[in-house]
Short mmCIF file of C-alpha atoms in Angstrom, two decimals:
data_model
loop_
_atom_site.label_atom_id
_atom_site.label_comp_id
_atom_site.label_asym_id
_atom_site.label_seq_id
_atom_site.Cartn_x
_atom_site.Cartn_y
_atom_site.Cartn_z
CA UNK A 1 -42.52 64.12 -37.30
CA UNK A 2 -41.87 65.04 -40.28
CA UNK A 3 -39.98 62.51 -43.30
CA UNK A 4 -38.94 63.95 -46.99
CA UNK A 5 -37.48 61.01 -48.96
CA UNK A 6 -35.66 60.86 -52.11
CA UNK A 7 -34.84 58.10 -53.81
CA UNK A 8 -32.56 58.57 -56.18
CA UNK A 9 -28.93 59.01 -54.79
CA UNK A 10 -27.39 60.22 -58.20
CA UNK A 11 -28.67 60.46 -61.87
CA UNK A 12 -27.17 61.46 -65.27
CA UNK A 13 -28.68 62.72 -68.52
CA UNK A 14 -27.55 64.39 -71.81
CA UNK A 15 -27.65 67.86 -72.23
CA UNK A 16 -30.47 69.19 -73.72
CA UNK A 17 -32.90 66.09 -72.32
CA UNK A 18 -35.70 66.82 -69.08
CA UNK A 19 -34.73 64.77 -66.29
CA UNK A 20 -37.44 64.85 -63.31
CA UNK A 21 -36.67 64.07 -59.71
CA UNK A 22 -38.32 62.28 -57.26
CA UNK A 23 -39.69 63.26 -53.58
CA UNK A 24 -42.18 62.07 -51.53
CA UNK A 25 -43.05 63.79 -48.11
CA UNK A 26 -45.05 62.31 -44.82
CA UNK A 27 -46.84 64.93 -42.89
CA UNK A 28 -49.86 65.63 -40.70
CA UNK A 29 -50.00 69.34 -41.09
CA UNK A 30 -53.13 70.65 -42.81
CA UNK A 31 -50.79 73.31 -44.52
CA UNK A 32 -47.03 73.38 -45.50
CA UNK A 33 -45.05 74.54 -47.94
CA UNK A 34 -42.62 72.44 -50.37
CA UNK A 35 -38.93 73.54 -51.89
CA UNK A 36 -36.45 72.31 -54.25
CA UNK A 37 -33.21 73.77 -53.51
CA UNK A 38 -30.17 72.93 -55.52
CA UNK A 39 -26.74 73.04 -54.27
CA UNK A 40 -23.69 73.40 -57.18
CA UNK A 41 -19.98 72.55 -56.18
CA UNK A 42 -19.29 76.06 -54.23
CA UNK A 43 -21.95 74.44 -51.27
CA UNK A 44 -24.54 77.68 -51.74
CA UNK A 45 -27.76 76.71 -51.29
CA UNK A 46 -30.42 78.08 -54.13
CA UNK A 47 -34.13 78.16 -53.85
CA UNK A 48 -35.01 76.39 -57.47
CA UNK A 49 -38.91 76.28 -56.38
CA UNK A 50 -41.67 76.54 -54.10
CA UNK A 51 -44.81 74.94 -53.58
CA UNK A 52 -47.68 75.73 -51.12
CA UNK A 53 -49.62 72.54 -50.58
CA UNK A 54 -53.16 74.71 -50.51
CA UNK A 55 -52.41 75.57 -54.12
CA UNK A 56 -53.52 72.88 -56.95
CA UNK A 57 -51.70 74.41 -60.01
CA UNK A 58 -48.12 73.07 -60.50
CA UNK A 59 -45.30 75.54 -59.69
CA UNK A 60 -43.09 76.71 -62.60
CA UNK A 61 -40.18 78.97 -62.66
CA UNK A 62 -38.87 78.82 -66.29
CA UNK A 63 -37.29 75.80 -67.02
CA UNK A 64 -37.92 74.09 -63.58
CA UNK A 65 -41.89 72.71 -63.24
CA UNK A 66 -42.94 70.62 -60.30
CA UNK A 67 -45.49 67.79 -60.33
CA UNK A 68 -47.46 68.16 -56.95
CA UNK A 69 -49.87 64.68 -56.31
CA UNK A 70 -51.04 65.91 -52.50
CA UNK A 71 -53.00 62.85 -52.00
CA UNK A 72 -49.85 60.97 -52.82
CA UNK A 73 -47.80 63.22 -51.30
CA UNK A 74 -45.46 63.13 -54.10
CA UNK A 75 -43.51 66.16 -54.96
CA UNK A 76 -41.40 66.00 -58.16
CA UNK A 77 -39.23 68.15 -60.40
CA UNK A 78 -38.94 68.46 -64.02
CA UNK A 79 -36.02 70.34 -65.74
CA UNK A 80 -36.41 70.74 -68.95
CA UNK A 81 -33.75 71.45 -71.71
CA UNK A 82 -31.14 70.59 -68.40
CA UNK A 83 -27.86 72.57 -69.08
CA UNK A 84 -24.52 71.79 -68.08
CA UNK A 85 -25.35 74.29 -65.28
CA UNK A 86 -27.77 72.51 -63.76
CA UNK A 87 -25.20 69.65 -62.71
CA UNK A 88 -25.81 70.15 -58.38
CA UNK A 89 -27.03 68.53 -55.60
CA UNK A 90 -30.79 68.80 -55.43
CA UNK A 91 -32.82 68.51 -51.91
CA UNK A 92 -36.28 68.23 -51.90
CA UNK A 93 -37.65 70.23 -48.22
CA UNK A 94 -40.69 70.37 -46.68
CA UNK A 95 -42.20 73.07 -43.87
CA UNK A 96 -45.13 72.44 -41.41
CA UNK A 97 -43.48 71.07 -38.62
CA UNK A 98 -43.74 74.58 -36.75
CA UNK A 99 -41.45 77.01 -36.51
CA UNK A 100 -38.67 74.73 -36.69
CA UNK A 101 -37.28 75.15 -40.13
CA UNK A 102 -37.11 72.90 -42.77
CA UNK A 103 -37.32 69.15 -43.69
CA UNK A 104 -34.96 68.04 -46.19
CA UNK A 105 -34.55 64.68 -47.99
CA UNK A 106 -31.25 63.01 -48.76
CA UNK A 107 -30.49 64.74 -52.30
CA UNK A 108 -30.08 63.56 -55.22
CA UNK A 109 -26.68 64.31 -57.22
CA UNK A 110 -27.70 65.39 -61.15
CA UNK A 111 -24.99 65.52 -63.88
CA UNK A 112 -25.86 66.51 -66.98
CA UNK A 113 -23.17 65.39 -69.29
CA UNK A 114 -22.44 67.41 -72.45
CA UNK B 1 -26.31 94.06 -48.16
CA UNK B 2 -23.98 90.71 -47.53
CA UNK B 3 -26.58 88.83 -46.70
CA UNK B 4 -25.66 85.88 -44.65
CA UNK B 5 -22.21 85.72 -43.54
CA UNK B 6 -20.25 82.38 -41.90
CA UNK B 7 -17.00 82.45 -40.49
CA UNK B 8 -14.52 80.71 -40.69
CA UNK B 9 -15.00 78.67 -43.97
CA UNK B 10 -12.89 75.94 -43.22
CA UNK B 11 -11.65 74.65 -39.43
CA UNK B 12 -10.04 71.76 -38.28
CA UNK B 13 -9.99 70.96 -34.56
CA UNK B 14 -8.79 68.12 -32.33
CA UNK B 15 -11.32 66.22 -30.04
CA UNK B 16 -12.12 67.75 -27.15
CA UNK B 17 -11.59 71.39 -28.33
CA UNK B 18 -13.52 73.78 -28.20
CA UNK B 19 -15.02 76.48 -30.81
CA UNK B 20 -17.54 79.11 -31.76
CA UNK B 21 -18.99 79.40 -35.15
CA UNK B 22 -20.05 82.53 -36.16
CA UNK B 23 -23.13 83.74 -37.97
CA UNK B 24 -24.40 87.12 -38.76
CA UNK B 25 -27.18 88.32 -41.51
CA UNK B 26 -27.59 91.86 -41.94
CA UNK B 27 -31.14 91.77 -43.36
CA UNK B 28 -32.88 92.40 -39.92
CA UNK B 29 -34.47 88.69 -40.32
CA UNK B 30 -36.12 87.51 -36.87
CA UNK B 31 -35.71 84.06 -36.98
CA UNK B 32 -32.31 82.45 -37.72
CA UNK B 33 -31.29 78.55 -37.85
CA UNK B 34 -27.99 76.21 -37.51
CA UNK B 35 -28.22 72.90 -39.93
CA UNK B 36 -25.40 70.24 -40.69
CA UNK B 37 -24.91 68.45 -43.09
CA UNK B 38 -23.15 64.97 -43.92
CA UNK B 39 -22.81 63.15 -46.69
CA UNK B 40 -25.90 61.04 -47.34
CA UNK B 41 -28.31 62.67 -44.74
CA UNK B 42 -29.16 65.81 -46.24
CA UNK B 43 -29.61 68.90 -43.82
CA UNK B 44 -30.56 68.66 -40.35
CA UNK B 45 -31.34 71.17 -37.84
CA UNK B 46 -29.41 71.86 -35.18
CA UNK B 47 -30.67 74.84 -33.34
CA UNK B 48 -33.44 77.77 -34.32
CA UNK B 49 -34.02 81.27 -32.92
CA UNK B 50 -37.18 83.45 -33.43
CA UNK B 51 -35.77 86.23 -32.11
CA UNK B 52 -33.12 87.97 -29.61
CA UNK B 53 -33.12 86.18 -26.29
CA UNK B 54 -34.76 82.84 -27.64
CA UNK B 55 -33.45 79.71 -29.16
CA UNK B 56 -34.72 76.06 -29.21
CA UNK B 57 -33.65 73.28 -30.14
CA UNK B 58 -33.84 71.15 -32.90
CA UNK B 59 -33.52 67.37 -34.50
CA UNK B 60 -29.87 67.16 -33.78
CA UNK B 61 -29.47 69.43 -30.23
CA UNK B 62 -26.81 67.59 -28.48
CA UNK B 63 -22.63 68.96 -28.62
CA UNK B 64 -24.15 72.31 -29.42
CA UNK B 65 -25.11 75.31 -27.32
CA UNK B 66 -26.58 78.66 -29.02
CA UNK B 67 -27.08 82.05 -28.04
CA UNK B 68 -29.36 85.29 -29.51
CA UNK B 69 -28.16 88.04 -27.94
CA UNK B 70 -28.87 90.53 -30.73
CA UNK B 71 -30.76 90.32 -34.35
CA UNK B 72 -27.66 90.16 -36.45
CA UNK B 73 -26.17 87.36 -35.07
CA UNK B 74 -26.18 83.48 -33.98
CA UNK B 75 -23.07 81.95 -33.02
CA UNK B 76 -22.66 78.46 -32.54
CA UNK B 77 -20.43 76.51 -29.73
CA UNK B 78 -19.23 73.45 -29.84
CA UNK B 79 -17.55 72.87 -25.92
CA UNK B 80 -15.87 69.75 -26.76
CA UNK B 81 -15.08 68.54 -29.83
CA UNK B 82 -16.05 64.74 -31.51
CA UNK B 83 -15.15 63.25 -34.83
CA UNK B 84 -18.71 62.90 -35.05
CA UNK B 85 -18.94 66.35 -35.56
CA UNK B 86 -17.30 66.29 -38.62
CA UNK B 87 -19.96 68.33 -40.77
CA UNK B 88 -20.44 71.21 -42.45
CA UNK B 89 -22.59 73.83 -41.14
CA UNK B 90 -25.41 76.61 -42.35
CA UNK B 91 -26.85 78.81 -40.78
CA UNK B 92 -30.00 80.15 -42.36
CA UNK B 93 -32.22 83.53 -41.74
CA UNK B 94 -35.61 84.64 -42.65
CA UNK B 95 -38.48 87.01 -41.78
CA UNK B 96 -40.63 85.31 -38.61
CA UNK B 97 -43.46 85.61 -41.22
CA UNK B 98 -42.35 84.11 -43.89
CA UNK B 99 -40.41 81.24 -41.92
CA UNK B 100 -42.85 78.28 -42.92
CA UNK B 101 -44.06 80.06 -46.54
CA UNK B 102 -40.62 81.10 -48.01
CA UNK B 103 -36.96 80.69 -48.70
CA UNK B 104 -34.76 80.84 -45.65
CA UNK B 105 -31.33 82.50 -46.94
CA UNK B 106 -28.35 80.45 -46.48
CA UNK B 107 -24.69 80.88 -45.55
CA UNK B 108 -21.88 79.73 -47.55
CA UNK B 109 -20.94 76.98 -45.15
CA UNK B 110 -18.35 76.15 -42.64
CA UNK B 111 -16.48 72.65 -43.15
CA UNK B 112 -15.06 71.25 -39.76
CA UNK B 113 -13.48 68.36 -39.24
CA UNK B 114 -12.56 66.96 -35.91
CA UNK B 115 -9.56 65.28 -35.70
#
């Protein structure tokens, strides 16, 4: 089976700073792929970014970078310049397990304060 | 294109009721999934379909019965209500090839309590 844990229940930071976010992952599949979705205050769910574990380079969709340790099966995320926007629920997810959907951690609640 | 739709938003039942939840996507996505989630435990899935006339079931099966009788949609049915049941509940679509490799589209959510 499959575990995604993160452990950091809630953090803060100022606008403007990077904050990065912590998952780890436990899996015997040869190939998966890894997600950060964040989830604001109206519950939607929003792919942030993806990660397949055959690729080396780190992910990066514009502000939002990943650092991807597969030996360590560490999987984290870096916002940088975080905006007031960015205050959500993050979930770190994992695929592999078949065709069985997703693997999600706990989440980790991000304010940015202004 | 609406994507996928969840109805109703909001429910609140008494134990031992019964209800269906309804999900539909209009994006012709094969595979389609029920998760809940509750405070502290992230998502966890329910139920999964990879296509009209199959489902299977997943971490958290029991309370819950599905049916795929057509693409478009996936209800859920709860037959008799629990305060453990007190969630709220996505379903999620995707293309059957992209399933393990790609987003999975979410609903907006249904929050049900159970009195």
């Amino acid at each position: 089976a499959q575990t995604v844990t993160q452990s950091q229940p809630e953090m803060s930071v100022q606008e403007a700073e990077t904050v990065t976010l912590s998952c780890t992952y436990d899996t015997s599949e040869n190939n998966y792929y890894l997600f950060w979705y964040k989830q604001p205050p109206s519950r939607q769910m929003i792919l942030v970014i993806r990660q397949e574990a055959y690729k080396q380079q780190n992910a990066t969709e514009n502000r939002f970078s990943v650092n991807f340790q597969k030996a360590a099966k560490s999987f984290s995320l870096k916002i940088s310049d975080s905006q007031l926007g960015d205050t959500a629920m993050y979930f770190c997810a994992s695929t592999g397990g078949g065709a069985d959907g997703l693997t999600f951690g706990k989440g980790t609640h991000l304010i940015i304060q202004p | 294109n609406a994507g996928v739709t969840q109805t109703p938003k909001f429910q609140v039942l008494k134990t031992g009721q019964s209800m269906t939840l309804q999900c539909a996507q209009d994006m012709n996505h094969e595979y389609m999934s029920w998760y809940r989630q509750d405070p502290g435990m992230g998502l966890r899935l329910i139920h999964y379909s990879v296509g009209a006339g199959i489902t299977d079931q997943g971490e958290v099966p029991n309370g819950y019965n599905v049916s795929r009788s057509t693409t478009e949609d996936f209800p859920l049915r709860l037959l008799s209500a629990a305060p453990s049941q007190t969630s709220v509940y996505f379903c999620a679509s995707s293309p059957l090839t992209s399933v393990l490799t790609d987003t999975q589209y979410f609903g907006p959510g249904t929050r049900l309590t159970v009195l």
